[in-house]
C-alpha cells in the first residue's frame, strides 16, 4: 500500500522540508538546520496522535477498510482515502458532542462514515446523527461497515444532494445541537446559510466546518478551485455579523461557528 498523499498544510510542509534535506547534501550548516526543521514539523502529527485518546476498534476498522479500498477504480466524483476525518479529528468531534451535550447531530458530507460514527459513539443512547451523502455507492460502503459497529441505529443516512436533504430537514422543522460540514467546498456558503437561516441550529448549537485551511492555499497561492472556494468562504464567515468563529489549525483546518445575538 502506498503512503498517504499529504493533504494538510503540515503534511505538505513536511514533504517539502524532507526534499530540501535531501538536496542540501554535504553542506553541514544548511543540511543540519533543514533536518532540525523537518524533524520538528514531522514529529507534530505523531505526537498529537500519541497523546489523544485512541480511536475505538470500530473506528479503526472503518479507517483501515477505507484505506484499503482503491477509490480510483470507480465511476463518479473524485474520491480518495485521505478524505477520511481520521483519529485526532474524530476525537475532536467526539469532544464537541460532549461539550455541547448534543443529542441531535447533522453530518453534511459523510464519505465512509468515520465522522458520523465518531460522533454517534459520543451521543447518549437516544441521540441521533443525520448523515448526508450524495454518492449512493459510498453510502452503501459506509452502511456495510457501520452495521457491525454497535451504533448503526444512531445514524440516519440520507442519500442525495446535501442541499435537498437540508431543505427537507428545514421543512420538517428539524433542529441540531452540532453540525459538521465536510462536503463539496463550493457548497459551503449555501450549507451554512441553510443551517443558520433555516433554523436547523439550536440556540446553543455549534457548527464545525472542515478543510478551512485547504492545504494552505488560501494564503500561500497556487490555488485550486477548492482553494478559491475556501478562501471566499472564510472571508464571508469572518464578515458575517451574525456569528462568532475560530479557525483551529487541526489537520486541514476546522472552523467552529456559533450564532450570536447582537444589540
Tab-separated table of C-alpha atoms in Angstrom:
chain	number	residue	atom	x	y	z
A	1	UNK	CA	0.000	0.000	0.000
A	2	UNK	CA	1.419	3.393	-0.961
A	3	UNK	CA	1.947	6.125	1.621
A	4	UNK	CA	-0.922	8.599	2.077
A	5	UNK	CA	-0.726	11.743	-0.040
A	6	UNK	CA	-0.067	14.842	2.089
A	7	UNK	CA	-3.277	16.885	2.137
A	8	UNK	CA	-2.768	19.239	5.085
A	9	UNK	CA	-0.541	22.312	5.407
A	10	UNK	CA	1.690	20.475	7.886
A	11	UNK	CA	1.907	17.326	5.770
A	12	UNK	CA	2.854	19.327	2.694
A	13	UNK	CA	5.451	21.270	4.706
A	14	UNK	CA	6.990	18.030	5.988
A	15	UNK	CA	7.263	16.678	2.445
A	16	UNK	CA	8.894	19.861	1.145
A	17	UNK	CA	11.350	20.045	4.049
A	18	UNK	CA	12.269	16.394	3.501
A	19	UNK	CA	13.035	17.104	-0.137
A	20	UNK	CA	15.195	20.092	0.843
A	21	UNK	CA	17.135	17.950	3.336
A	22	UNK	CA	17.913	15.534	0.503
A	23	UNK	CA	19.050	18.374	-1.765
A	24	UNK	CA	21.182	20.082	0.883
A	25	UNK	CA	23.746	17.320	0.552
A	26	UNK	CA	27.005	17.784	2.423
A	27	UNK	CA	26.592	21.414	3.469
A	28	UNK	CA	26.695	20.868	7.271
A	29	UNK	CA	25.147	24.202	8.248
A	30	UNK	CA	22.298	24.121	5.761
A	31	UNK	CA	21.528	20.417	5.997
A	32	UNK	CA	21.613	20.490	9.807
A	33	UNK	CA	19.186	23.403	10.049
A	34	UNK	CA	16.866	21.859	7.497
A	35	UNK	CA	16.976	18.499	9.260
A	36	UNK	CA	16.001	20.138	12.550
A	37	UNK	CA	13.104	21.957	10.875
A	38	UNK	CA	11.972	18.739	9.205
A	39	UNK	CA	12.098	16.779	12.466
A	40	UNK	CA	10.140	19.499	14.284
A	41	UNK	CA	7.381	19.505	11.665
A	42	UNK	CA	7.349	15.747	11.033
A	43	UNK	CA	7.018	14.899	14.709
A	44	UNK	CA	3.937	17.007	15.428
A	45	UNK	CA	1.160	14.813	13.990
A	46	UNK	CA	2.536	11.571	15.523
A	47	UNK	CA	2.870	13.358	18.886
A	48	UNK	CA	-0.738	14.576	18.681
A	49	UNK	CA	-1.914	11.059	17.894
A	50	UNK	CA	0.032	9.517	20.786
A	51	UNK	CA	-1.486	11.946	23.253
A	52	UNK	CA	-5.065	11.745	22.008
A	53	UNK	CA	-7.470	9.094	23.292
A	54	UNK	CA	-7.207	6.096	20.927
A	55	UNK	CA	-9.958	5.530	18.404
A	56	UNK	CA	-12.428	2.719	19.101
A	57	UNK	CA	-11.980	-0.675	17.400
A	58	UNK	CA	-14.952	0.140	15.156
A	59	UNK	CA	-13.400	3.429	14.045
A	60	UNK	CA	-10.038	1.773	13.486
A	61	UNK	CA	-11.651	-0.950	11.379
A	62	UNK	CA	-13.507	1.636	9.301
A	63	UNK	CA	-10.326	3.647	8.745
A	64	UNK	CA	-8.469	0.523	7.647
A	65	UNK	CA	-11.255	-0.523	5.269
A	66	UNK	CA	-11.321	2.969	3.750
A	67	UNK	CA	-7.538	2.973	3.286
A	68	UNK	CA	-7.583	-0.495	1.701
A	69	UNK	CA	-10.141	0.492	-0.959
A	70	UNK	CA	-8.825	1.746	-4.309
A	71	UNK	CA	-11.143	4.725	-4.756
A	72	UNK	CA	-9.807	5.479	-8.239
A	73	UNK	CA	-11.428	2.311	-9.588
A	74	UNK	CA	-14.949	3.647	-9.685
A	75	UNK	CA	-17.172	5.947	-11.673
A	76	UNK	CA	-18.391	9.206	-10.223
A	77	UNK	CA	-16.802	12.180	-8.447
A	78	UNK	CA	-13.149	12.071	-7.359
A	79	UNK	CA	-12.633	10.375	-4.017
A	80	UNK	CA	-9.532	9.343	-2.079
A	81	UNK	CA	-8.808	7.721	1.269
A	82	UNK	CA	-7.284	10.982	2.548
A	83	UNK	CA	-10.807	12.423	2.744
A	84	UNK	CA	-11.345	10.426	5.947
A	85	UNK	CA	-11.502	12.587	9.090
A	86	UNK	CA	-9.159	10.300	10.996
A	87	UNK	CA	-8.198	9.597	14.582
A	88	UNK	CA	-7.399	13.024	16.082
A	89	UNK	CA	-10.151	14.918	14.271
A	90	UNK	CA	-12.597	12.145	15.129
A	91	UNK	CA	-11.761	12.506	18.818
A	92	UNK	CA	-12.102	16.287	18.465
A	93	UNK	CA	-15.632	15.803	17.110
A	94	UNK	CA	-16.457	13.460	19.976
A	95	UNK	CA	-15.292	16.138	22.406
A	96	UNK	CA	-17.560	18.681	20.720
A	97	UNK	CA	-20.535	16.332	21.104
A	98	UNK	CA	-19.805	16.063	24.825
A	99	UNK	CA	-19.076	19.788	25.216
A	100	UNK	CA	-22.400	20.954	23.755
A	101	UNK	CA	-24.254	17.983	25.264
A	102	UNK	CA	-25.590	17.168	21.838
A	103	UNK	CA	-28.473	14.807	21.211
A	104	UNK	CA	-29.081	15.686	17.565
A	105	UNK	CA	-26.126	15.938	15.177
A	106	UNK	CA	-26.068	16.767	11.457
A	107	UNK	CA	-23.169	15.456	9.337
A	108	UNK	CA	-23.083	17.195	5.933
A	109	UNK	CA	-20.793	15.023	3.803
A	110	UNK	CA	-20.429	11.547	5.301
A	111	UNK	CA	-17.928	9.811	2.934
A	112	UNK	CA	-17.340	6.348	4.503
A	113	UNK	CA	-18.882	7.319	7.832
A	114	UNK	CA	-15.899	7.921	10.114
A	115	UNK	CA	-17.089	11.311	11.376
A	116	UNK	CA	-20.672	10.075	11.746
A	117	UNK	CA	-19.551	7.053	13.743
A	118	UNK	CA	-17.200	9.101	15.930
A	119	UNK	CA	-19.998	11.488	16.864
A	120	UNK	CA	-22.520	8.673	17.295
A	121	UNK	CA	-20.210	6.992	19.792
A	122	UNK	CA	-20.296	10.134	21.942
A	123	UNK	CA	-24.067	10.570	21.876
A	124	UNK	CA	-26.427	9.396	24.602
A	125	UNK	CA	-28.443	6.278	23.813
A	126	UNK	CA	-31.350	8.313	22.440
A	127	UNK	CA	-29.109	10.570	20.328
A	128	UNK	CA	-29.134	10.573	16.531
A	129	UNK	CA	-26.810	11.587	13.698
A	130	UNK	CA	-28.390	12.562	10.396
A	131	UNK	CA	-25.679	11.992	7.789
A	132	UNK	CA	-25.859	13.404	4.243
A	133	UNK	CA	-24.048	11.620	1.400
A	134	UNK	CA	-24.528	12.382	-2.281
A	135	UNK	CA	-22.910	9.179	-3.604
A	136	UNK	CA	-25.071	6.056	-3.220
A	137	UNK	CA	-22.102	3.702	-3.700
A	138	UNK	CA	-20.118	5.378	-0.934
A	139	UNK	CA	-23.180	5.444	1.315
A	140	UNK	CA	-23.556	1.708	0.746
A	141	UNK	CA	-19.906	1.133	1.673
A	142	UNK	CA	-20.440	3.157	4.849
A	143	UNK	CA	-23.645	1.317	5.757
A	144	UNK	CA	-21.972	-2.082	5.419
A	145	UNK	CA	-19.145	-1.118	7.728
A	146	UNK	CA	-21.293	0.781	10.210
A	147	UNK	CA	-23.629	-2.204	10.576
A	148	UNK	CA	-21.234	-4.047	12.880
A	149	UNK	CA	-20.183	-1.026	14.917
A	150	UNK	CA	-22.929	-1.204	17.505
A	151	UNK	CA	-24.020	2.357	16.658
A	152	UNK	CA	-25.763	1.942	13.310
A	153	UNK	CA	-29.151	2.570	14.939
A	154	UNK	CA	-27.978	6.077	15.901
A	155	UNK	CA	-27.019	7.039	12.321
A	156	UNK	CA	-29.701	8.040	9.817
A	157	UNK	CA	-28.103	8.152	6.356
A	158	UNK	CA	-29.792	10.391	3.776
A	159	UNK	CA	-28.573	9.764	0.201
A	160	UNK	CA	-28.813	12.636	-2.270
A	161	UNK	CA	-27.573	16.199	-2.788
A	162	UNK	CA	-26.926	17.826	0.575
A	163	UNK	CA	-28.893	20.934	-0.439
A	164	UNK	CA	-32.001	18.798	-0.989
A	165	UNK	CA	-31.546	16.980	2.307
A	166	UNK	CA	-31.088	20.251	4.181
A	167	UNK	CA	-34.202	21.723	2.563
A	168	UNK	CA	-36.198	18.680	3.650
A	169	UNK	CA	-34.861	18.947	7.204
A	170	UNK	CA	-35.822	22.631	7.290
A	171	UNK	CA	-39.322	21.773	6.057
A	172	UNK	CA	-39.628	19.140	8.775
A	173	UNK	CA	-38.613	21.620	11.478
A	174	UNK	CA	-35.535	19.653	12.492
A	175	UNK	CA	-33.068	21.248	14.932
A	176	UNK	CA	-29.500	20.137	15.669
A	177	UNK	CA	-27.099	20.780	18.531
A	178	UNK	CA	-23.985	20.171	16.421
A	179	UNK	CA	-23.473	20.432	12.665
A	180	UNK	CA	-20.343	19.103	10.943
A	181	UNK	CA	-19.801	20.307	7.367
A	182	UNK	CA	-17.328	18.340	5.237
A	183	UNK	CA	-18.728	18.195	1.708
A	184	UNK	CA	-18.079	19.927	-1.633
A	185	UNK	CA	-16.248	23.144	-0.834
A	186	UNK	CA	-18.140	25.315	-3.316
A	187	UNK	CA	-21.334	24.392	-1.488
A	188	UNK	CA	-20.160	25.565	1.941
A	189	UNK	CA	-21.822	29.024	1.845
A	190	UNK	CA	-25.193	27.524	0.913
A	191	UNK	CA	-24.915	24.815	3.554
A	192	UNK	CA	-24.087	27.310	6.297
A	193	UNK	CA	-26.903	29.574	5.115
A	194	UNK	CA	-29.367	26.688	5.263
A	195	UNK	CA	-28.240	25.876	8.797
A	196	UNK	CA	-28.409	29.472	10.061
A	197	UNK	CA	-31.345	30.844	8.060
A	198	UNK	CA	-33.377	27.640	8.015
A	199	UNK	CA	-33.459	27.281	11.777
A	200	UNK	CA	-31.509	23.999	11.779
A	201	UNK	CA	-29.106	25.140	14.512
A	202	UNK	CA	-30.271	25.077	18.123
A	203	UNK	CA	-29.757	28.349	20.068
A	204	UNK	CA	-26.832	26.796	21.943
A	205	UNK	CA	-25.639	24.905	18.874
A	206	UNK	CA	-22.251	24.782	17.198
A	207	UNK	CA	-21.211	24.413	13.556
A	208	UNK	CA	-17.880	22.760	12.755
A	209	UNK	CA	-16.620	23.289	9.198
A	210	UNK	CA	-13.792	21.101	7.859
A	211	UNK	CA	-10.889	21.841	5.484
A	212	UNK	CA	-10.878	25.590	6.123
A	213	UNK	CA	-7.092	25.701	5.713
A	214	UNK	CA	-7.287	23.747	2.408
A	215	UNK	CA	-3.639	22.695	2.185
A	216	UNK	CA	-2.505	26.265	2.875
A	217	UNK	CA	-3.870	27.535	-0.420
A	218	UNK	CA	-5.949	30.451	0.957
A	219	UNK	CA	-2.777	32.326	1.973
A	220	UNK	CA	0.104	30.669	0.116
A	221	UNK	CA	-1.003	30.945	-3.526
A	222	UNK	CA	-1.289	28.354	-6.271
A	223	UNK	CA	-4.973	27.916	-5.565
A	224	UNK	CA	-7.232	25.224	-6.930
A	225	UNK	CA	-10.987	25.696	-7.311
A	226	UNK	CA	-11.353	24.302	-3.791
A	227	UNK	CA	-8.736	26.736	-2.501
A	228	UNK	CA	-10.621	29.657	-4.039
A	229	UNK	CA	-13.900	28.395	-2.580
A	230	UNK	CA	-12.470	28.031	0.925
A	231	UNK	CA	-10.762	31.438	0.818
A	232	UNK	CA	-14.049	33.077	-0.168
A	233	UNK	CA	-15.962	31.116	2.479
A	234	UNK	CA	-13.507	32.084	5.231
A	235	UNK	CA	-13.757	35.754	4.263
A	236	UNK	CA	-17.565	35.597	4.213
A	237	UNK	CA	-17.784	33.969	7.646
A	238	UNK	CA	-15.327	36.484	9.104
A	239	UNK	CA	-17.501	39.330	7.808
A	240	UNK	CA	-20.833	37.868	8.966
A	241	UNK	CA	-22.085	39.832	11.999
A	242	UNK	CA	-24.457	37.027	12.966
A	243	UNK	CA	-21.694	34.690	14.070
A	244	UNK	CA	-18.502	34.306	16.037
A	245	UNK	CA	-15.896	31.870	14.796
A	246	UNK	CA	-12.455	30.453	15.493
A	247	UNK	CA	-10.293	28.704	12.902
A	248	UNK	CA	-8.423	25.847	14.559
A	249	UNK	CA	-5.253	24.526	12.813
A	250	UNK	CA	-6.228	20.886	13.306
A	251	UNK	CA	-5.363	18.668	10.348
A	252	UNK	CA	-6.566	20.652	7.279
A	253	UNK	CA	-8.272	23.268	9.442
A	254	UNK	CA	-11.630	23.295	11.209
A	255	UNK	CA	-13.669	26.414	11.887
A	256	UNK	CA	-16.054	26.496	14.826
A	257	UNK	CA	-19.020	28.818	14.308
A	258	UNK	CA	-21.726	29.861	16.726
A	259	UNK	CA	-24.595	32.213	16.225
A	260	UNK	CA	-24.641	35.295	18.452
A	261	UNK	CA	-27.281	37.843	19.344
A	262	UNK	CA	-26.016	41.384	18.932
A	263	UNK	CA	-27.769	44.606	20.016
